[in-house]
Short mmCIF file of C-alpha atoms in Angstrom, two decimals:
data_model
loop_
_atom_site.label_atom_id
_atom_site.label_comp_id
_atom_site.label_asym_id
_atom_site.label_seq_id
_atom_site.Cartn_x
_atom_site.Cartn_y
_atom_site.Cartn_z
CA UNK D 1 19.00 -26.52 -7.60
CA UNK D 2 16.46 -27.80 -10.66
CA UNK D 3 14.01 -25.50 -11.78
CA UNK D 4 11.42 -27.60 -10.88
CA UNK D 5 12.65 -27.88 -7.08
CA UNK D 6 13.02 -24.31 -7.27
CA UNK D 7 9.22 -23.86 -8.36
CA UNK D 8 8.11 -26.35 -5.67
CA UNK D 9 10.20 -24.27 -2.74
CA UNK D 10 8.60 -20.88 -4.05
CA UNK D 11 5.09 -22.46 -4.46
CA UNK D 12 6.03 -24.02 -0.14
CA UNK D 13 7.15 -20.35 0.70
CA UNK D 14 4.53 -18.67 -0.74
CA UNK D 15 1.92 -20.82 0.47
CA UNK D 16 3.51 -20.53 4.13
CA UNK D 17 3.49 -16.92 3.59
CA UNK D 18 -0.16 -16.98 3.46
CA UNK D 19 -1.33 -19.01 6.01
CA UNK D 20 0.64 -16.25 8.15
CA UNK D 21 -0.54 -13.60 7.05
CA UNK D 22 -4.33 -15.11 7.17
CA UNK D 23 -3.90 -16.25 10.59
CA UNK D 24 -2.38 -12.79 11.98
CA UNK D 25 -4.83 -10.78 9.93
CA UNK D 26 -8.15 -12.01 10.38
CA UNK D 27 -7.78 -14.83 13.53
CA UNK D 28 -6.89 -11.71 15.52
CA UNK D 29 -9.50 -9.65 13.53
CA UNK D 30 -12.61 -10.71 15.57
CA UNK D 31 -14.92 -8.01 15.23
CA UNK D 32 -17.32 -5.56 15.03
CA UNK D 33 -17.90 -5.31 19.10
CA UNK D 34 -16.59 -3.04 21.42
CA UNK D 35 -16.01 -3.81 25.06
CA UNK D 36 -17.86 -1.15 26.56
CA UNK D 37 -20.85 -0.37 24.83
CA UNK D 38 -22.63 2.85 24.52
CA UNK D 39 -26.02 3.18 26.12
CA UNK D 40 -27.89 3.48 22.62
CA UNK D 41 -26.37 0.03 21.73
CA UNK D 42 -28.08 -2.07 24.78
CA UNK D 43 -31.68 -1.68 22.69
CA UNK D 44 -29.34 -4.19 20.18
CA UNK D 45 -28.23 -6.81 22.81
CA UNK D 46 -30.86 -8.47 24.39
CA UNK D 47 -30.66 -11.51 27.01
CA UNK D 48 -31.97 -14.48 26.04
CA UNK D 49 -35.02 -15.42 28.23
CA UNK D 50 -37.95 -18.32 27.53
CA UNK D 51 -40.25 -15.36 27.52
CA UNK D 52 -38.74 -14.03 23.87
CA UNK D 53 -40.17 -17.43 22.08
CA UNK D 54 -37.79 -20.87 22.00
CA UNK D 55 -34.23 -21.54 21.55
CA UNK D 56 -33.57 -25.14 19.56
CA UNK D 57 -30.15 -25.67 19.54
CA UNK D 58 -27.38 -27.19 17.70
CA UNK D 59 -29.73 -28.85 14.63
CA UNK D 60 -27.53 -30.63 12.02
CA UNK D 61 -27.23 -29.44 8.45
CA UNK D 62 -24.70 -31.91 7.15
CA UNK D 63 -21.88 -34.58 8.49
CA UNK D 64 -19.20 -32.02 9.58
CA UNK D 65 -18.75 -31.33 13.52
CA UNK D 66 -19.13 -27.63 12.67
CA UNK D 67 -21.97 -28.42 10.73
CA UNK D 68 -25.06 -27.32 13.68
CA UNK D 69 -27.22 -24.05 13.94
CA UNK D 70 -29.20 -22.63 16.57
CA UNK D 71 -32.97 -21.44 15.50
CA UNK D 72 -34.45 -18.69 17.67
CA UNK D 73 -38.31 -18.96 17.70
CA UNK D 74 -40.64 -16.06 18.59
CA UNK D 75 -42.93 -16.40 21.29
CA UNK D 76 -46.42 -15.63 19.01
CA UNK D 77 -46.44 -18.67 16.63
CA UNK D 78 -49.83 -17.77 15.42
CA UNK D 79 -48.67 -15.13 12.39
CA UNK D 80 -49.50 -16.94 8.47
CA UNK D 81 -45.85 -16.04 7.64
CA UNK D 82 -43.05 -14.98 9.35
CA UNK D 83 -39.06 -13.51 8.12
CA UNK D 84 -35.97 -15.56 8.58
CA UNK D 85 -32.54 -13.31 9.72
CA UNK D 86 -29.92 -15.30 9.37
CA UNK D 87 -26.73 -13.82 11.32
CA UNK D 88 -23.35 -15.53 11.24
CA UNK D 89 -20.51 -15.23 13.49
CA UNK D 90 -17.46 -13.34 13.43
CA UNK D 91 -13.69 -14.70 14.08
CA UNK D 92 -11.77 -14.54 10.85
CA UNK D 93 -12.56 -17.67 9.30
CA UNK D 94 -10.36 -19.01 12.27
CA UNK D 95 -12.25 -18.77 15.62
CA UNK D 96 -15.62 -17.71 16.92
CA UNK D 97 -19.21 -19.77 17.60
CA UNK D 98 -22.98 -18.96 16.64
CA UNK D 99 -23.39 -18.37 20.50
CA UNK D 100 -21.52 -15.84 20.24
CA UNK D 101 -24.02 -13.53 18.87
CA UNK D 102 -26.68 -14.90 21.24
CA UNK D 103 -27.87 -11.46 22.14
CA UNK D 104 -28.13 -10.07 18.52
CA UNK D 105 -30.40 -13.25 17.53
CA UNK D 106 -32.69 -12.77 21.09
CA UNK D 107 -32.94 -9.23 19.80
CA UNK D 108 -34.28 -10.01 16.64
CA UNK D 109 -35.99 -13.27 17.52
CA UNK D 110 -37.90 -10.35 20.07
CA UNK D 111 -38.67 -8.62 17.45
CA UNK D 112 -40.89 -11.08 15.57
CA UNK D 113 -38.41 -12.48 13.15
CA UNK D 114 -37.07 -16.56 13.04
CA UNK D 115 -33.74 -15.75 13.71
CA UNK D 116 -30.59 -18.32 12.82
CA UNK D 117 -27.01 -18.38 13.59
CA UNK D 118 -24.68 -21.21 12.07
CA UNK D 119 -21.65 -22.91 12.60
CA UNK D 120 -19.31 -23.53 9.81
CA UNK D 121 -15.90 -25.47 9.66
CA UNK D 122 -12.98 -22.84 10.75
CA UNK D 123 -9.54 -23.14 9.28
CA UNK D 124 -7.69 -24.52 11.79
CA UNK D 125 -4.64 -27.02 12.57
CA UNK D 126 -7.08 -29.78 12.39
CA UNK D 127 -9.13 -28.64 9.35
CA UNK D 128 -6.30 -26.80 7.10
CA UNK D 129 -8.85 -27.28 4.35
CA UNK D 130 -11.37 -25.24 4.77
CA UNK D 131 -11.32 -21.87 3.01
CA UNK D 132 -13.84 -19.20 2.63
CA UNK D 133 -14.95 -20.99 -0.53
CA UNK D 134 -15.72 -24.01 1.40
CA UNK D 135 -17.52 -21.83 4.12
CA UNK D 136 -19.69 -20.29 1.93
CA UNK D 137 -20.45 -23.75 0.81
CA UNK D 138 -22.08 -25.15 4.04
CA UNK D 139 -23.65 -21.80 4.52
CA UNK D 140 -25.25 -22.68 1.16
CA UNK D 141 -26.21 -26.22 2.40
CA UNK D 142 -27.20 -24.50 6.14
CA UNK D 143 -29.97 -22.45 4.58
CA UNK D 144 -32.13 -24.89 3.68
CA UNK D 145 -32.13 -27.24 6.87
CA UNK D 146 -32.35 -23.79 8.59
CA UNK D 147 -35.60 -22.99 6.80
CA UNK D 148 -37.36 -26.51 6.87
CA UNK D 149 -36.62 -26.85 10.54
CA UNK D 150 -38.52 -23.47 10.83
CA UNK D 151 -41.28 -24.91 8.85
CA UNK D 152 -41.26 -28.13 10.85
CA UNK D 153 -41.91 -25.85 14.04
CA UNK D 154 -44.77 -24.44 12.72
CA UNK D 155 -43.13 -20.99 11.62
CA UNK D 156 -43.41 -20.30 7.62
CA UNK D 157 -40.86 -18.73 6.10
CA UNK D 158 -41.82 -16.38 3.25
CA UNK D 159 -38.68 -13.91 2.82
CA UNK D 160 -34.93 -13.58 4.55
CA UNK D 161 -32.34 -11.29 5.45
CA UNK D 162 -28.49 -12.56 5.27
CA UNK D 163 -26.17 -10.71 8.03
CA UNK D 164 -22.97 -11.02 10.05
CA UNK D 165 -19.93 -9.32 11.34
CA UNK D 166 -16.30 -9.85 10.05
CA UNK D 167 -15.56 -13.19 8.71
CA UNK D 168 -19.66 -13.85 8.76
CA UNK D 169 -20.06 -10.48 7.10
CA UNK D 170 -18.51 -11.71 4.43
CA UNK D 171 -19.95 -15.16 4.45
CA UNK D 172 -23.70 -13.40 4.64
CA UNK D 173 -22.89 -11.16 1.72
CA UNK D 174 -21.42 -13.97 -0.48
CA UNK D 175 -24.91 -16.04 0.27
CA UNK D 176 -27.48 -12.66 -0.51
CA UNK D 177 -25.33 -11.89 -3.80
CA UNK D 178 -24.38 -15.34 -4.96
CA UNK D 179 -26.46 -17.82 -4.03
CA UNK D 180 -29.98 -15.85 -2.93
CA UNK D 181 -31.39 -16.06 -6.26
CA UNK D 182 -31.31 -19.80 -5.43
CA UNK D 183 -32.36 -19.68 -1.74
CA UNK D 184 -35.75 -21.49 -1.03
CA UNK D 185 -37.06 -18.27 -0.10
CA UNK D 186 -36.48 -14.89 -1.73
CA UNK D 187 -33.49 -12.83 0.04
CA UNK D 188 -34.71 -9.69 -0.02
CA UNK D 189 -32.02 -7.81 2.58
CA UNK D 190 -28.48 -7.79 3.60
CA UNK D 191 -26.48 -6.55 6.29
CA UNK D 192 -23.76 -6.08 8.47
CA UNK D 193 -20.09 -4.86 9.29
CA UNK D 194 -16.32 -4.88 8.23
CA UNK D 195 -16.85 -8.08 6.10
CA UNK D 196 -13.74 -8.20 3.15
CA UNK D 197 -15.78 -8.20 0.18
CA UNK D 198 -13.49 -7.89 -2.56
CA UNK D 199 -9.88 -9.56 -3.60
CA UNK D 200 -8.01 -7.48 -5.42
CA UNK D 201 -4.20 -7.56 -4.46
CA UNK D 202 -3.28 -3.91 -4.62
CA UNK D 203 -5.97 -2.80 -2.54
CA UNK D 204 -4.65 -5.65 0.46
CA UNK D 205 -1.15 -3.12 0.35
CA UNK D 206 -1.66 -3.26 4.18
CA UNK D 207 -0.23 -6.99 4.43
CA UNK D 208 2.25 -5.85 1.45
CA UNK D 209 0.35 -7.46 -1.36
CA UNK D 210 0.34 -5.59 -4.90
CA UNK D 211 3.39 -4.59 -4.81
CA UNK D 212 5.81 -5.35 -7.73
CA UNK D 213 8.33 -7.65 -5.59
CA UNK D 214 8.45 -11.49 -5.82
CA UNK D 215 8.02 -11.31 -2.55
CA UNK D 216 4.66 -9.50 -2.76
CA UNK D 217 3.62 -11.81 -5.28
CA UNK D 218 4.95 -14.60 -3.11
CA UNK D 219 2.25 -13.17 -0.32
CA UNK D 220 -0.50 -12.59 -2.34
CA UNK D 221 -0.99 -15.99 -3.99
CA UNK D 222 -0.37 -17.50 -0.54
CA UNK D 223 -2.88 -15.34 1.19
CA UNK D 224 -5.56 -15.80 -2.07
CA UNK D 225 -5.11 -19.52 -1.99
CA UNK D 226 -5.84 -19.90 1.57
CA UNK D 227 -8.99 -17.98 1.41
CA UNK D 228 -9.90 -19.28 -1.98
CA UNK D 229 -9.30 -22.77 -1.46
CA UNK D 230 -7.76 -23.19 -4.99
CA UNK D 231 -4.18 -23.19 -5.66
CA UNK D 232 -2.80 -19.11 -7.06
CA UNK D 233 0.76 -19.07 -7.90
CA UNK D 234 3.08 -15.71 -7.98
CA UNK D 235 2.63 -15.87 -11.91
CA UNK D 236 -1.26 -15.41 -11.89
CA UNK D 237 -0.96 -12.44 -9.03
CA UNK D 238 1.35 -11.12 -11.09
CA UNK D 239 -0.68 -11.08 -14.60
CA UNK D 240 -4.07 -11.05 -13.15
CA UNK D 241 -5.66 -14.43 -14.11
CA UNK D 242 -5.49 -14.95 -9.86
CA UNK D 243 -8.93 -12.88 -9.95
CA UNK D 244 -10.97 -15.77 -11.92
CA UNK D 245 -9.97 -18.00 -8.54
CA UNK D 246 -11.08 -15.78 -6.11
CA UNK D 247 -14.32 -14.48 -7.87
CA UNK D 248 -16.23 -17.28 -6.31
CA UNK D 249 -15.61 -15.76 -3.12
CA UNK D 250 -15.29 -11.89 -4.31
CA UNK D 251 -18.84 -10.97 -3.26
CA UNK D 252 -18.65 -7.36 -4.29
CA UNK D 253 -18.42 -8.94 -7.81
CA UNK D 254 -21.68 -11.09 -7.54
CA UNK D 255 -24.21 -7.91 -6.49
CA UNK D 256 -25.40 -7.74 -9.84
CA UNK D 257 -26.58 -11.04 -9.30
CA UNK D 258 -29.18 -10.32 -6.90
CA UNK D 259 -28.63 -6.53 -6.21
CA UNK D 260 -31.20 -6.66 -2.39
CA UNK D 261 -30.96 -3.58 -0.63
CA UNK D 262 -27.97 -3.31 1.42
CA UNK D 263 -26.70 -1.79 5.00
CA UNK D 264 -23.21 -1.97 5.96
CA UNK D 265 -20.58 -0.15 8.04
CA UNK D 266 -16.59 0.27 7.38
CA UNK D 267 -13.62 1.65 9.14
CA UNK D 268 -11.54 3.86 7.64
CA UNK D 269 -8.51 2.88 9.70
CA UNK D 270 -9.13 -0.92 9.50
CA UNK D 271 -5.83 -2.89 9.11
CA UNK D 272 -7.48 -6.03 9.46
CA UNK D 273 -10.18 -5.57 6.22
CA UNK D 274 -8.40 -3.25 4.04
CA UNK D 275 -10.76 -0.27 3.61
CA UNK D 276 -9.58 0.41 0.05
CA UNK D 277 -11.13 -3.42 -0.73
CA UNK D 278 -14.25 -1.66 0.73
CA UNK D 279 -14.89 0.79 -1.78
CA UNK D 280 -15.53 -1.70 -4.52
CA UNK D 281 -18.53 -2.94 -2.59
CA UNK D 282 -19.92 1.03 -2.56
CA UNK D 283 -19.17 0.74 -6.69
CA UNK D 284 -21.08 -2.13 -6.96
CA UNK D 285 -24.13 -1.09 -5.25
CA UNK D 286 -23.97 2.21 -7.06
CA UNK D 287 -23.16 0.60 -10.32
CA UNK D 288 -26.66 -1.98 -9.61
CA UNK D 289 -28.63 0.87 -8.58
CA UNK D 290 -29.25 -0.60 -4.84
CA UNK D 291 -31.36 0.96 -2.65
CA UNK D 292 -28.15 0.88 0.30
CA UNK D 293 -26.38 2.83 2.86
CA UNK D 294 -22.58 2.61 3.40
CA UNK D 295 -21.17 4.11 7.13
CA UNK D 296 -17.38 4.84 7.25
CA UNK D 297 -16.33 5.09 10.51
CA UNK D 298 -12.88 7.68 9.98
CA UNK D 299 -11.60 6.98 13.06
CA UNK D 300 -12.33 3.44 13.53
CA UNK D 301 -10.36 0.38 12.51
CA UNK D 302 -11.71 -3.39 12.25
CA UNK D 303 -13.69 -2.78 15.78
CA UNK D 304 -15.58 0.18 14.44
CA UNK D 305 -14.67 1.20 18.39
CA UNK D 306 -14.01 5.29 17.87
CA UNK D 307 -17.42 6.57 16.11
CA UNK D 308 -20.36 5.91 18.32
CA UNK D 309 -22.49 8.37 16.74
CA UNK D 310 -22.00 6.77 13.01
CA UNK D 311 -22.53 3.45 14.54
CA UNK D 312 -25.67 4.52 15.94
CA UNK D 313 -26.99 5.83 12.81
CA UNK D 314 -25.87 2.21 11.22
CA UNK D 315 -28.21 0.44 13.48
CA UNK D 316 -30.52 2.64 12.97
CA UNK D 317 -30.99 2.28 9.25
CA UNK D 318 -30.24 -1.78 9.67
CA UNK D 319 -33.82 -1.06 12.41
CA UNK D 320 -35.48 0.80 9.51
CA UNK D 321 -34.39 -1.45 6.44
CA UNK D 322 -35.49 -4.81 8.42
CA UNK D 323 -39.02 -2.90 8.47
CA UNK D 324 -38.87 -1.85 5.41
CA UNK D 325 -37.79 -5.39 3.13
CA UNK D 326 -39.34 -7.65 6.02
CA UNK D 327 -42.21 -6.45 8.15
CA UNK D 328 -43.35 -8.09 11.05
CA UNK D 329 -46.84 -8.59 10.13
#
């Protein structure tokens, strides 16, 4: 066999490798929601009813199919000003809707707050394309459209919080670090749960990656190219350059950037978001001096399902930090 078919059948393989690996990890990986929820939690779910404000559903923000939000409107539309949450939905980049968290927005859209969630193209058979990097993209172009439709509807938007769970964990954190400094209105909180913030391979050494194998290699620039959307070879996981590809969508590396105050929640036992990829996310907000609080769950994996108590304090301080960073005036 020629070196250069050799290359190409490693490149095939390692790519294939990937796509696995992504699609067992994180399609599976849906989230931040147990089953049976505790009775402190049902203060956080509310039913959507015509007495919490309006519901406009599925506005365009651009030409893809995927490419619709839903804007929750509170009932009193007589405030000067009023704060924009924008929560985005779980699934691991490979599943899940905005309607999904339906009874997250109704809770905050009772609350007083414009709330938002947003569809974005999932990786799937028929899109193959689309990567986190691309995600994060039409999140980027959502905000906008999100905020003039607000406008449009008579609700001013003067300041915004970025959140989600999972996949739209890390999709909300990538926006508040990376792009809020840019955002047509200031970004002034984050939050949310088990998002993968960081892409570092030896800290992924749950799916094998960072190991010194070819094989590991071979994984690693599969699984980084999928997410990335740019092409990582064994070479660069091996020597490191693979980190300039995935910075873009690293967002532990991009809190400097806009360091908001911060509220999320991690399981220690999570073998869907490697924990260890976590801790670089605490670093970073300790490094940026953030005003932040970090939960670890110990006996939780991706579904945060075994600490009740720590959970409860989470939403808790997400409750105090919304009043804090975004009062309902």
């Amino acid at each position: 066999m020629s070196k250069t078919k050799k290359e190409k059948k490693v490149r095939v393989v390692s790519v294939g490798l990937g796509i696995l690996i992504f699609v067992l990890a994180f399609g599976a990986g849906v989230v931040s929601k147990v089953a049976i929820k505790p009775a402190w939690a049902q203060k956080y779910a509310v039913t959507w009813s015509d007495e919490l404000g309006t519901l406009k559903s599925d506005l365009p923000y651009g030409e893809g199919e995927a490419n619709r939000f839903d804007l929750y409107l509170p009932k009193d539309g007589t405030k000067d000003s009023y704060g924009l949450v924008v929560y985005l939905h779980a699934g691991g980049f490979t599943s899940g809707d905005k309607a999904d968290d339906r009874s997250t927005l109704a809770w905050l859209c009772g609350k007083g707050y414009v709330a938002a969630g947003i569809n974005y193209t999932l990786r799937t058979e028929e899109h193959p394309e689309a990567s986190v990097l691309s995600q994060s993209n039409e999140i980027k172009a959502a905000v906008p459209k999100v905020i003039e439709a607000a406008e449009a509807a008579g609700y001013h938007i003067d300041k915004m919080a970025m959140a989600g769970g999972s996949a739209g964990h890390a999709l909300a954190m990538i926006y508040a670090y990376r792009d809020g400094k840019d955002a047509p209105v200031p970004v002034v909180f984050t939050y949310g749960a088990v998002g993968p913030s960081s892409f570092v391979a030896e800290d992924w050494g749950i799916f094998g990656l960072g190991q010194d194998t070819e094989e590991s290699r071979q994984a690693g620039a599969g699984l980084f190219s999928v997410m990335s959307g740019k092409e990582i070879t064994p070479e660069e996981i091996k020597d490191g350059s693979y980190r300039e590809k995935v910075h873009e969508i690293a967002a532990a590396e991009w809190v400097e950037n806009n360091p908001i105050p911060t509220v999320v929640a991690y399981g220690a036992l999570d073998k869907v978001q490697p924990f260890l990829a976590s801790l670089r996310l605490e670093e970073a907000l300790k490094e940026n001096g953030v005003d932040y609080k970090y939960f670890v769950l110990e006996h939780s994996g991706h579904g945060l399902q075994n600490d009740s108590a720590v959970s409860k304090l989470w939403m808790e301080a997400i409750d105090e930090y919304l009043a804090k960073y975004m009062p309902v005036k």
